[in-house]
Amino acid sequence: MDIPKTYDPKQAEERHYANWESQGCFAPEINRDPNAPVYSIVIPPPNVTGSLHMGHALQHTLMDVLTRFKRMSGHRTLWVPGEDHAGISTQIVVERELKREGTSRHELGREKFLERVWQWRHESGSRIMQQMRREGASVDWSRQRFTMDEGLSRAVNEFFVRCYEEGLIYHGEGMINWCPRDQTALSDLEVDKEAQAGKLYYLQYPVKGSDRRVTVATTRPETMLGDTAVAVNPTDERYLDLVGATLLLPLVGREITVVADVFVDPLFGTGAVKVTPAHDPNDYAIGARHELPLVKVIDQHARMTAGAGAEFEGLDRYEARERVVAKFEELGLLEKVVDYEFSISKCGRCRTVVEPLISLQWFCRQSELARRPLDLMRERREPRFVPENPYEKVYTNWLENLHDWTLSRQLWWGHRIPAWYTEDGRTIVARSEAEARERAGTDRLTQDPDVLDTWFSSALWPISTLGWPDETPDLEMFYPTSVLITARDIIFLWVSRMMMTGVKFTGERAFDDVFITGTIFDKHGQRMSKSKNNGVDPLEIFDKYGVDATRLVLASIETTDTRWNENQVESYRNFANKIWNAARFCLMNSEGARVGQGFAERRADWALHDRWIVSRLNRTARIVGEAIEKYQFHLAVQTLYHFFWDDFCDWYIELTKSEVTGAEASPAREAARSRVLTVLEQALRLLHPFMPFITEELWQMLPGIGDEQLHPAYAAAPLTIMLAAYPQAREELIDERAEGEMQAIIELVSRVRNIRSEMNIKPGEAVPLVVGAPDAEARAVFEAGAQQIARLVRASSISITETLDAPRASARAVLGGGAELAVPLEGLIDFAQERERLRKEEEKLTKEAERLRGQLANENFVARAPAEKVAELRQRMTDIEQRTSALRQSMEAFAE
RNA sequence: GCUCGCUUAGCUCAGUUGGUAGAGCGCACGCUUCACACGCGUGAUGUCGCAGGUUCGAGUCCUGCAGCGAGCACCA
């Protein structure tokens, strides 16, 4: 067999994914066990306009690890892929295209424009779905969904209609965030607060029938044109006599009153607040409490309206601001202007400063929908957040403080609001136009022109992708989903809303667990972003180091924020190569061997290194299995890395090499080869969820692979490692004694290697080795392993006796259990140097002995610490004493 | 203002019931040892942000402080 020395990831990546996909390995139907436990995940649907970034790759890796692990463990697994239509984002992308072509959506008209968007979606809108194949994501493509699919749109209408009928959705005037550039309403979650250096203007309003003036402070002087009151705190003695008084609004001449409202903070500014109910959310609330009139002075283009007066009409809001301030100054009513930092709301999409406006929109009363999810959290702590802190609290606090959700968007791309208006002014909300006509008793209907917030359909994602509102077998089988893996910035926009709708329509949580990933920053700790152009493209990393290596890095990130570190990928690329070469070695020596064979019936007949590696393997399977269940991906990766590299490669392969590479075919050689292959095959299975490609590539090459490796649930399925049974730890094979004995051999070998290195013995030069072990069992272990030890340390001979019997001119070392070793170095040894080496060793031991002695002499410790802890320390003390005394004897040999 | 994180080896990070500080990279020395130089062997490196406290014992629990960061509220 001719296997290259270096692993080429691309080659394997190209082949296997297509095979898995075409053979239907990703679909839950591949599982033939009717009683199989179910595991399901819905993907956070990426925006159809997006391209794969590290955050996606991170989430997808974790979802794939879980899905593959559960699938191999015999679960009926489903991971649903799909995309979000991403209302504004997509519309902007297509509008930009139109602009390049010299046209616009308005020229095209609604129908043509939508056709154009669909065309765009089909031609270039599924990039991420294609990129996911590269990642190895084992999603069920037969169930791929798009939020604008017919079925999902039906779910949207059903959701809307039911909520409307229950009064949870209503149509009315309300204070909303308006983006003057995108020309649409936005929900509170779609605007970002940003710190802004600005000014605070102190304006004076004359009191009618008096010389007195009331000074108000504002950051937005232009809105004074729409003021309909000034508010003060009812307890503020400065203004007590003015409550109810009439003020003359400068520039406008309108008479407005002074009202008392607890909202006003007497300590801020002047303690008097101008109230513009039509253009500020807080003022709107004050206005409602005091039944103040609404005067609209700013329009949807952020320009002043006729209501602002002829002098200002048509001015941009910022021009108007300057003009107003100038006027106040002229009139001597501008008290002062001070620098002031405040926060400003910007459109999450285009960064334009949003304008709070009163507008006729559709709203959803979310607080009603939040009630049952809150109960679920309080009563059953569902869903379970990972990490629990701070997200459980963040989620709960959010649900407890919900405002109404602005649903309608003045866009064309999205789910059209299922509301129709009759000519006589009635509103009909229905699942379809046909239903609306029937209900209205007329065909003369006009549908509401607006579409729904893109998050409205996202809120239904777990149920709509599974078939809701129909009672489908998928919904029955896969809901509630097992886990949601997502980024923290959409907990409110998405996670909490999925819980609200899921609970409302099914009575059950949308997912058992919610795993919030960490954030990947660039190497300077900056957030990766398009504008900063500091993003690391996952596909470039895949090209450079392979998908498997990248996945190991991503899986290790877990929930903590991390700076991107390419060295880490390189080290896992090296790990992949290590796996490749270990397998290469096994395959080069596989003639006559088969996976699954080579281990004798009776374990008592196994050699120490076989008992040891099987013990390590099972221990690894236990730790890894438990770690994945607990979302401790980093622990799982570390454990696998060290098992494979340290235990399997550095020790097991080296220990068995002479047997495995024997020149003559023999039953013993073939059995040894089979054992190595068997351990390798199990290791590949353990690694597969993290490294799907290299493990499949190698697994397919192993001799003896067949149905018996597959999990019973996949009995007749194609032979692929992704359907092999995930190794379960067999506790009876975890052998503490074998591990202890092996540890003694490892220590012996290490000490000799240390001497060789320190004494500058040439690697090729063989030296004799003398071992003295007072303990008979230890002696037996060393004797049994003598040949292997000799190979590992390049010993020309090994002599093992009860007491050390070595020439004076030897380098020495002590081992556990009072054993010691010597490497005779006639003519080569520098006595002074060796004395110094041993003295340092003794110093270390003495230091530790002192600490231990102190601890054991402490009556409080002995009395209060757990008995086993005390026993453990005593055991260590004994060992150190033995070592020290052996060491002292060695040193005597060098006494001058 | 409220809530919460992080601060461990030069770098990026682990450290799961409190019980002798770890990994990878990097560094030093030596190796074309017949799977792998993307490798092998050996070695050096930390007063675990600071100050207190609880405890026989604290990187780990509590309090305060500092630096960095996140979310929420407010911002007239």
mmCIF file of N, CA and C in Angstrom, chain A residues 143 280 291 308 467 498 507 529 554 577 598 606 650 664 797 850:
data_model
loop_
_atom_site.group_PDB
_atom_site.id
_atom_site.type_symbol
_atom_site.label_atom_id
_atom_site.label_comp_id
_atom_site.label_asym_id
_atom_site.label_seq_id
_atom_site.Cartn_x
_atom_site.Cartn_y
_atom_site.Cartn_z
ATOM 1 N N ARG A 143 -34.464 18.334 4.220
ATOM 2 C CA ARG A 143 -35.366 19.140 5.032
ATOM 3 C C ARG A 143 -34.931 20.606 5.074
ATOM 4 N N ASP A 280 -40.756 61.786 20.939
ATOM 5 C CA ASP A 280 -39.865 61.204 21.946
ATOM 6 C C ASP A 280 -40.665 60.173 22.737
ATOM 7 N N GLU A 291 -52.909 63.531 28.813
ATOM 8 C CA GLU A 291 -53.796 63.814 27.676
ATOM 9 C C GLU A 291 -53.357 65.057 26.920
ATOM 10 N N ALA A 308 -44.524 72.464 11.856
ATOM 11 C CA ALA A 308 -43.430 73.171 12.500
ATOM 12 C C ALA A 308 -43.482 74.664 12.184
ATOM 13 N N GLY A 467 -42.982 21.622 10.264
ATOM 14 C CA GLY A 467 -44.276 21.395 9.634
ATOM 15 C C GLY A 467 -45.449 22.165 10.208
ATOM 16 N N MET A 498 -38.500 32.537 20.078
ATOM 17 C CA MET A 498 -38.793 31.138 19.716
ATOM 18 C C MET A 498 -39.423 30.402 20.885
ATOM 19 N N GLY A 507 -47.227 24.196 23.693
ATOM 20 C CA GLY A 507 -47.247 23.964 25.133
ATOM 21 C C GLY A 507 -45.902 23.530 25.676
ATOM 22 N N SER A 529 -15.056 42.435 11.897
ATOM 23 C CA SER A 529 -16.169 43.047 11.199
ATOM 24 C C SER A 529 -15.784 43.404 9.772
ATOM 25 N N LEU A 554 -12.014 25.382 16.747
ATOM 26 C CA LEU A 554 -13.328 25.979 17.014
ATOM 27 C C LEU A 554 -14.033 25.266 18.155
ATOM 28 N N ASN A 577 -1.818 15.299 10.915
ATOM 29 C CA ASN A 577 -0.734 14.591 10.237
ATOM 30 C C ASN A 577 -0.205 13.441 11.082
ATOM 31 N N GLY A 598 -7.251 -10.095 17.480
ATOM 32 C CA GLY A 598 -5.940 -9.991 18.106
ATOM 33 C C GLY A 598 -5.949 -9.991 19.617
ATOM 34 N N TRP A 606 -3.435 -11.177 28.430
ATOM 35 C CA TRP A 606 -2.930 -10.013 27.697
ATOM 36 C C TRP A 606 -1.626 -9.508 28.307
ATOM 37 N N ASP A 650 3.163 7.608 21.169
ATOM 38 C CA ASP A 650 4.460 7.642 21.837
ATOM 39 C C ASP A 650 4.759 6.352 22.590
ATOM 40 N N GLU A 664 9.195 -12.016 9.986
ATOM 41 C CA GLU A 664 8.526 -13.284 9.675
ATOM 42 C C GLU A 664 7.045 -13.225 10.026
ATOM 43 N N SER A 797 22.137 -3.921 27.313
ATOM 44 C CA SER A 797 21.764 -5.031 28.187
ATOM 45 C C SER A 797 20.989 -4.466 29.361
ATOM 46 N N GLU A 850 9.711 18.133 53.137
ATOM 47 C CA GLU A 850 9.504 19.093 54.220
ATOM 48 C C GLU A 850 8.064 19.588 54.250
#
